[in-house]
Amino acid sequence: MSQERRVQLLEPLVAQRIAAGEVIDRPASVVRELIDNSLDASAATISIIIEEGGIHRIKVIDDGTGIHPEDLRIIGHSHATSKVRTLSDFDTLETLGFRGEALYSIAAGAKVTISSTPQGTLGASITIHGDTFGPVEPGGPTKGTIVEVADLFAEIPARRLFLKRPSSEAMMVKQAIIEKALSFPHVSFTMSHNGKESLFLPATSLKGRVIQVLKNNKDVVSSQLLEMHEEGEHFSISVISTGADTYRTDRKYIQIFVNNRIVDEYSFVQAVTYGYDPYLPGGAFPYCYVYLTVDPEFVDFNIHPAKREVKLRNRAQIHHQLVLLIQYNLQFNHFSRARKTTQNEDIPTLFTPSEEFLTEQPRVSWQHRSQQDSISDVHPQSQYRFLTPDESERKETWFETAKHLFQEEPKTKEPCRQEPDDFMYHGQIFSLFLLVEKGNSLYLVDQHAAHERILYDEMRQYDGFQPLMIPIEFEVERTVDEFLQTHSDMYASLGIHLERRQDLLWAIEATIPHYREMEKELIEGIQSFSSGTIEELHKMLFATAACRKAIKEGDPIDTVQAVSLLRKVFALERPTCPHGREFVIELTKEDLYRSVGRLL
Ligand code: ADP
Ligand code: MG
């Protein structure tokens, strides 16, 4: 065997760069990590200054607690952290960082200068580049910490190749800041790009922050935002969202935060969708920010630093309560609007319950907003909110009330629809099958295959292109660019209208609504498809859509969701999935009686 094939330990810098690649892949990921550090240091103000999309320079300035000059010596080494000491610290983790590898990973691909002045010191600074550590020198900012990252990936050309144009990178940085800012409304954030201010988010309330972020969105008027709050066992839910009068045709603005981190928890996005389902037209989705605070013992973020995933032990319970909370609030909002409108009064922000309503519904408790426990304590905009159920008895009762209102009689989109369903849904088994009694049979319906089929039909039947208000630009590799130039009609026939903007730059101009809420996946699909037939393209696009949208095996499903899906399934002539497989099992009453030796 040749010498090169023998096992060797990697050079430390090579190992460092490989590990870093998983965490730091572009300026936005650097900014995300640096902001996390500032937030963990209790900063009240964070400024982010970038040049050339952050590729040339990123500077994050905070007024947090700072780093002790002696600690600067070990910072930038792998696993250098002040946030965890022992394994048991993970059970009570309250910081965003805990791995002690962000600065180490950033330094693997750039020159990092950290200057910091904790209270009571004169401050110090250090420059780290790969595995080279400069001396700790005296002198730092007047307060807090400045971290400067210069020439990202200058020495890793392969990684630079994956960077987009500076303007695209700057957009991603801005998005990363907005995501952080949405969880930390009491912190001020500013961003400037090439000397020009591009974001200014002064400290505010949670609702105020959502308003700041959506302020350029003409669809959303601040007075229409609803606030909802609910305490569960080991978790609490706060929701800031639009009412049933404002919506969009994609799920892009349904965002989920768990313990101050944005996560891609699709089942909660689905919960929001189902909560709104009875109140919005088909294909319409709200602007909805869901903030979950979950007991750290039930949460595990320790999956992958770059992925926005979280493991939750009480996911099904949260899902269930989220659907009910939203439906309950929308029901009141709806009721209130109807009442007020008939009285020709202004529509209020949140439903103010009338005397007779309170006596009619004695189990629901409301109280006037008090200052200390509000979720928007800086600028309280609404007058009423749910009573925070410190008395568990009250919480029980509202939850029970909600259950009666929404679980036993699921609302449908057509409020005047009177015909009752001719089936009875009995629940989900093995986290996959929906159990249904209909006529003289018992049916087991595979929820994933059923949902896939329904989506497939909907996507095929819909042929109306809808132009995107802002076309979405994306870059492609040379092979894909050439393929698209000769095959964009193939995409058009499958509901996606593409246009070439420049060399290697394309834009989605219009789509059928089914693709709207998954632009990212769609673009990834287009970027990776450089040859193939229309059937293959159709398969790829459908797989992308179904994979993103279809309820999976193991996904919790609410009665409302299940019944709505089952109605569509029973309306099908032949229930087979898009791949031709049957997904409904029928057991007749006769079979069942016979199998226990009875006669009907
Ligand atoms: P982690 O955040 O996982 O601990 P990092 O590599 O991001 O790892 O940071 C290492 C350590 O440096 C942190 O634990 C913290 O003590 C310190 N640190 C980094 N940035 C700052 C900052 N802006 N303010 C105060 N301390 C900081
Ligand atoms: Mg960190």
XYZ file of N, CA, C and O in Angstrom, residues 319-423:
420
model
N -48.319 21.271 19.834
C -49.005 21.359 18.546
C -50.509 21.486 18.765
O -51.174 22.374 18.227
N -51.019 20.605 19.575
C -52.437 20.535 19.855
C -52.935 21.844 20.472
O -53.918 22.437 20.026
N -52.216 22.320 21.459
C -52.650 23.517 22.164
C -52.522 24.773 21.285
O -53.304 25.694 21.407
N -51.538 24.757 20.388
C -51.348 25.880 19.479
C -52.548 26.006 18.533
O -53.071 27.103 18.314
N -52.990 24.888 17.987
C -54.153 24.915 17.092
C -55.355 25.487 17.845
O -56.039 26.391 17.373
N -55.577 24.974 19.046
C -56.744 25.412 19.821
C -56.651 26.886 20.203
O -57.623 27.621 20.097
N -55.471 27.313 20.612
C -55.290 28.712 21.025
C -55.643 29.658 19.870
O -56.348 30.648 20.047
N -55.139 29.329 18.690
C -55.378 30.192 17.528
C -56.862 30.191 17.159
O -57.473 31.234 16.961
N -57.451 29.018 17.110
C -58.864 28.962 16.726
C -59.730 29.699 17.743
O -60.670 30.392 17.391
N -59.396 29.529 18.989
C -60.159 30.156 20.060
C -60.118 31.673 19.919
O -61.126 32.352 19.949
N -58.913 32.211 19.717
C -58.776 33.663 19.584
C -59.417 34.188 18.311
O -60.021 35.255 18.310
N -59.263 33.443 17.231
C -59.852 33.910 15.974
C -61.369 33.883 16.064
O -62.046 34.746 15.533
N -61.866 32.901 16.766
C -63.306 32.791 16.953
C -63.835 34.053 17.636
O -64.787 34.667 17.210
N -63.129 34.482 18.700
C -63.556 35.677 19.418
C -63.401 36.916 18.556
O -64.244 37.782 18.514
N -62.272 36.972 17.831
C -62.012 38.112 16.982
C -63.092 38.231 15.910
O -63.623 39.293 15.642
N -63.439 37.110 15.362
C -64.431 37.004 14.310
C -65.784 37.493 14.843
O -66.438 38.338 14.275
N -66.144 36.943 16.007
C -67.399 37.257 16.655
C -67.473 38.752 16.941
O -68.445 39.420 16.632
N -66.367 39.263 17.491
C -66.317 40.665 17.848
C -66.470 41.567 16.629
O -67.201 42.532 16.623
N -65.781 41.199 15.562
C -65.839 42.011 14.340
C -67.260 42.048 13.803
O -67.764 43.081 13.425
N -67.887 40.873 13.809
C -69.236 40.796 13.277
C -70.161 41.699 14.104
O -70.941 42.484 13.588
N -70.030 41.613 15.415
C -70.887 42.376 16.322
C -70.676 43.873 16.124
O -71.595 44.627 15.927
N -69.381 44.249 16.140
C -69.066 45.671 16.037
C -69.493 46.234 14.690
O -69.941 47.351 14.586
N -69.313 45.420 13.649
C -69.640 45.919 12.327
C -71.137 46.195 12.233
O -71.546 47.205 11.696
N -71.936 45.296 12.816
C -73.377 45.532 12.740
C -73.749 46.782 13.523
O -74.715 47.438 13.233
N -72.923 47.116 14.506
C -73.217 48.328 15.279
C -72.545 49.571 14.679
O -72.567 50.637 15.286
N -71.934 49.383 13.507
C -71.241 50.479 12.844
C -70.172 51.154 13.696
O -70.004 52.349 13.674
N -69.464 50.365 14.452
C -68.390 50.938 15.261
C -67.064 50.546 14.643
O -66.991 49.689 13.780
N -66.009 51.149 15.159
C -64.688 50.773 14.659
C -64.351 49.362 15.095
O -64.734 48.939 16.166
N -63.593 48.690 14.257
C -63.186 47.333 14.616
C -61.998 47.415 15.574
O -61.031 48.103 15.294
N -62.069 46.767 16.723
C -60.968 46.887 17.682
C -59.806 45.949 17.351
O -59.945 45.058 16.528
N -58.694 46.202 17.979
C -57.528 45.358 17.775
C -57.799 43.946 18.252
O -57.563 42.981 17.576
N -58.276 43.847 19.458
C -58.583 42.534 20.016
C -59.996 42.580 20.541
O -60.477 43.615 20.974
N -60.610 41.460 20.544
C -61.972 41.379 21.010
C -62.111 41.830 22.463
O -61.419 41.382 23.352
N -63.021 42.753 22.676
C -63.343 43.165 24.032
C -64.665 42.500 24.386
O -65.680 42.788 23.764
N -64.667 41.588 25.329
C -65.885 40.822 25.542
C -66.989 41.660 26.166
O -66.737 42.506 27.014
N -68.180 41.448 25.728
C -69.312 42.180 26.277
C -69.757 41.525 27.582
O -69.416 40.385 27.851
N -70.534 42.262 28.348
C -71.042 41.743 29.623
C -71.775 40.433 29.418
O -71.521 39.435 30.063
N -72.695 40.463 28.429
C -73.529 39.254 28.281
C -72.695 38.069 27.809
O -72.945 36.937 28.159
N -71.614 38.375 27.042
C -70.764 37.270 26.593
C -70.058 36.633 27.781
O -69.972 35.429 27.897
N -69.591 37.483 28.675
C -68.893 36.949 29.848
C -69.836 36.114 30.708
O -69.436 35.103 31.265
N -71.073 36.510 30.801
C -71.981 35.705 31.619
C -72.411 34.446 30.882
O -72.615 33.407 31.474
N -72.477 34.564 29.545
C -72.806 33.358 28.777
C -71.692 32.319 28.867
O -71.914 31.142 28.779
N -70.457 32.800 28.956
C -69.299 31.902 28.940
C -68.541 32.032 30.259
O -67.422 32.518 30.286
N -69.142 31.607 31.344
C -68.526 31.897 32.624
C -67.185 31.193 32.829
O -66.429 31.570 33.698
N -66.880 30.196 31.989
C -65.638 29.461 32.234
C -64.423 30.144 31.630
O -63.305 29.765 31.872
N -64.663 31.162 30.816
C -63.523 31.849 30.201
C -63.209 33.102 30.992
O -64.090 33.883 31.293
N -61.944 33.262 31.358
C -61.597 34.412 32.199
C -60.787 35.428 31.418
O -59.893 35.084 30.674
N -61.110 36.659 31.609
C -60.345 37.736 30.985
C -59.945 38.705 32.071
O -60.616 38.825 33.072
N -58.908 39.405 31.857
C -58.619 40.479 32.797
C -57.996 41.646 32.052
O -57.479 41.496 30.956
N -58.106 42.797 32.648
C -57.524 43.970 32.031
C -56.021 43.812 32.023
O -55.444 43.270 32.939
N -55.396 44.273 30.944
C -53.944 44.128 30.823
C -53.244 44.760 32.020
O -53.449 45.904 32.347
N -52.427 43.962 32.679
C -51.645 44.531 33.773
C -50.226 44.728 33.266
O -49.806 44.090 32.319
N -49.503 45.643 33.875
C -48.218 46.018 33.298
C -47.152 44.944 33.401
O -46.427 44.698 32.474
N -47.098 44.286 34.557
C -45.905 43.472 34.784
C -45.840 42.172 33.990
O -44.772 41.687 33.715
N -46.950 41.611 33.584
C -46.834 40.300 32.971
C -47.302 40.272 31.526
O -47.711 39.271 31.010
N -47.209 41.409 30.876
C -47.662 41.432 29.496
C -46.540 41.004 28.568
O -45.367 41.185 28.853
N -46.923 40.445 27.428
C -45.873 40.084 26.486
C -45.452 41.285 25.661
O -44.505 41.239 24.929
N -46.165 42.389 25.744
C -45.707 43.587 25.033
C -45.710 44.735 26.036
O -46.523 45.621 25.982
N -44.781 44.664 26.959
C -44.876 45.582 28.077
C -44.370 46.990 27.787
O -44.640 47.903 28.534
N -43.655 47.178 26.690
C -43.159 48.526 26.436
C -44.225 49.395 25.755
O -44.488 50.508 26.148
N -44.862 48.829 24.737
C -45.937 49.554 24.064
C -47.197 48.722 24.043
O -47.543 48.145 23.023
N -47.874 48.589 25.161
C -49.057 47.742 25.115
C -50.085 48.353 24.156
O -50.471 49.494 24.312
N -50.414 47.618 23.134
C -51.308 48.175 22.130
C -52.730 47.672 22.333
O -53.675 48.333 21.953
N -52.855 46.497 22.886
C -54.209 45.985 22.981
C -54.676 46.045 24.426
O -53.890 46.065 25.356
N -55.962 46.074 24.559
C -56.577 46.293 25.848
C -56.726 45.019 26.669
O -56.691 45.049 27.874
N -56.941 43.934 25.995
C -57.252 42.713 26.712
C -56.360 41.583 26.257
O -55.843 41.585 25.163
N -56.236 40.622 27.089
C -55.500 39.433 26.708
C -56.052 38.293 27.536
O -56.830 38.512 28.454
N -55.603 37.081 27.230
C -56.010 35.975 28.077
C -55.439 36.147 29.459
O -54.308 36.587 29.616
N -56.207 35.752 30.410
C -55.702 35.742 31.776
C -54.578 34.728 31.851
O -54.738 33.592 31.426
N -53.420 35.140 32.330
C -52.351 34.162 32.510
C -52.798 33.205 33.606
O -53.104 33.641 34.706
N -52.883 31.951 33.297
C -53.559 31.063 34.230
C -52.659 30.625 35.374
O -52.199 29.492 35.422
N -52.409 31.574 36.290
C -51.629 31.127 37.434
C -52.462 30.184 38.298
O -51.946 29.304 38.955
N -53.784 30.388 38.240
C -54.628 29.391 38.917
C -54.902 28.298 37.887
O -55.580 28.536 36.913
N -54.351 27.133 38.152
C -54.420 26.084 37.134
C -55.865 25.695 36.837
O -56.198 25.279 35.746
N -56.724 25.899 37.814
C -58.124 25.535 37.622
C -58.703 26.313 36.428
O -59.386 25.788 35.583
N -58.357 27.613 36.388
C -58.885 28.434 35.303
C -58.355 27.989 33.953
O -59.068 27.981 32.977
N -57.088 27.615 33.960
C -56.489 27.190 32.701
C -57.215 25.947 32.197
O -57.589 25.844 31.053
N -57.424 25.015 33.104
C -58.175 23.811 32.790
C -59.462 24.169 32.067
O -59.775 23.654 31.027
N -60.184 25.136 32.681
C -61.514 25.372 32.158
C -61.485 26.012 30.779
O -62.261 25.649 29.935
N -60.557 26.939 30.569
C -60.566 27.530 29.210
C -60.176 26.497 28.179
O -60.720 26.432 27.095
N -59.262 25.643 28.589
C -58.800 24.626 27.659
C -59.956 23.669 27.328
O -60.175 23.312 26.178
N -60.704 23.324 28.380
C -61.861 22.446 28.179
C -62.868 23.121 27.245
O -63.404 22.511 26.340
N -63.102 24.419 27.507
C -64.064 25.149 26.682
C -63.624 25.120 25.223
O -64.402 24.846 24.317
N -62.330 25.393 25.026
C -61.801 25.423 23.671
C -61.976 24.062 23.011
O -62.341 23.956 21.853
N -61.730 23.035 23.795
C -61.834 21.684 23.270
C -63.258 21.434 22.776
O -63.469 20.904 21.694
N -64.218 21.872 23.586
C -65.606 21.656 23.185
C -65.928 22.429 21.920
O -66.556 21.936 21.012
N -65.435 23.673 21.913
C -65.759 24.513 20.763
C -65.187 23.982 19.464
O -65.816 24.025 18.439
N -63.931 23.511 19.534
C -63.249 23.238 18.280
C -63.008 21.781 17.983
O -62.771 21.421 16.854
N -62.978 20.963 19.020
C -62.597 19.597 18.731
C -63.795 18.779 18.327
O -63.746 17.996 17.407
N -64.878 18.974 19.052
C -66.011 18.108 18.793
C -66.775 18.536 17.551
O -67.382 17.748 16.881
N -66.745 19.858 17.283
C -67.425 20.306 16.081
C -66.444 21.101 15.242
O -66.425 22.318 15.296
N -65.600 20.409 14.500
C -64.613 21.145 13.721
C -65.278 22.102 12.747
O -66.262 21.748 12.104
N -64.730 23.319 12.711
C -65.294 24.322 11.807
C -64.862 24.025 10.380
O -63.796 23.502 10.142
N -65.675 24.390 9.447
C -65.310 24.190 8.057
C -65.174 25.558 7.417
O -65.602 26.555 7.980
N -64.561 25.572 6.220
C -64.338 26.842 5.566
C -65.639 27.498 5.143
O -65.783 28.684 5.107
N -66.635 26.677 4.768
C -67.911 27.237 4.355
C -68.807 27.259 5.578
O -69.316 26.230 5.977
N -68.997 28.443 6.179
C -69.702 28.484 7.437
C -71.150 28.010 7.337
O -71.723 27.555 8.295
N -71.761 28.102 6.119
C -73.163 27.717 6.055
C -73.331 26.236 5.730
O -74.450 25.747 5.651
N -72.221 25.540 5.539
C -72.330 24.130 5.202
C -73.039 23.378 6.332
O -72.612 23.364 7.466
N -74.122 22.722 5.982
C -74.922 22.079 7.014
C -74.778 20.557 7.031
O -74.954 19.944 8.071
N -74.493 19.956 5.820
C -74.538 18.495 5.820
C -73.508 17.929 6.776
O -72.354 18.315 6.740
N -73.934 16.975 7.587
C -72.964 16.368 8.479
C -72.108 15.375 7.687
O -72.502 14.941 6.612
N -70.919 15.072 8.209
C -70.088 14.089 7.531
C -70.735 12.717 7.676
O -71.357 12.427 8.698
N -70.530 11.874 6.650
C -71.110 10.540 6.755
C -70.089 9.547 7.312
O -70.160 8.369 7.084
N -69.085 10.082 8.012
C -68.116 9.187 8.640
C -67.796 9.710 10.034
O -68.075 10.874 10.353
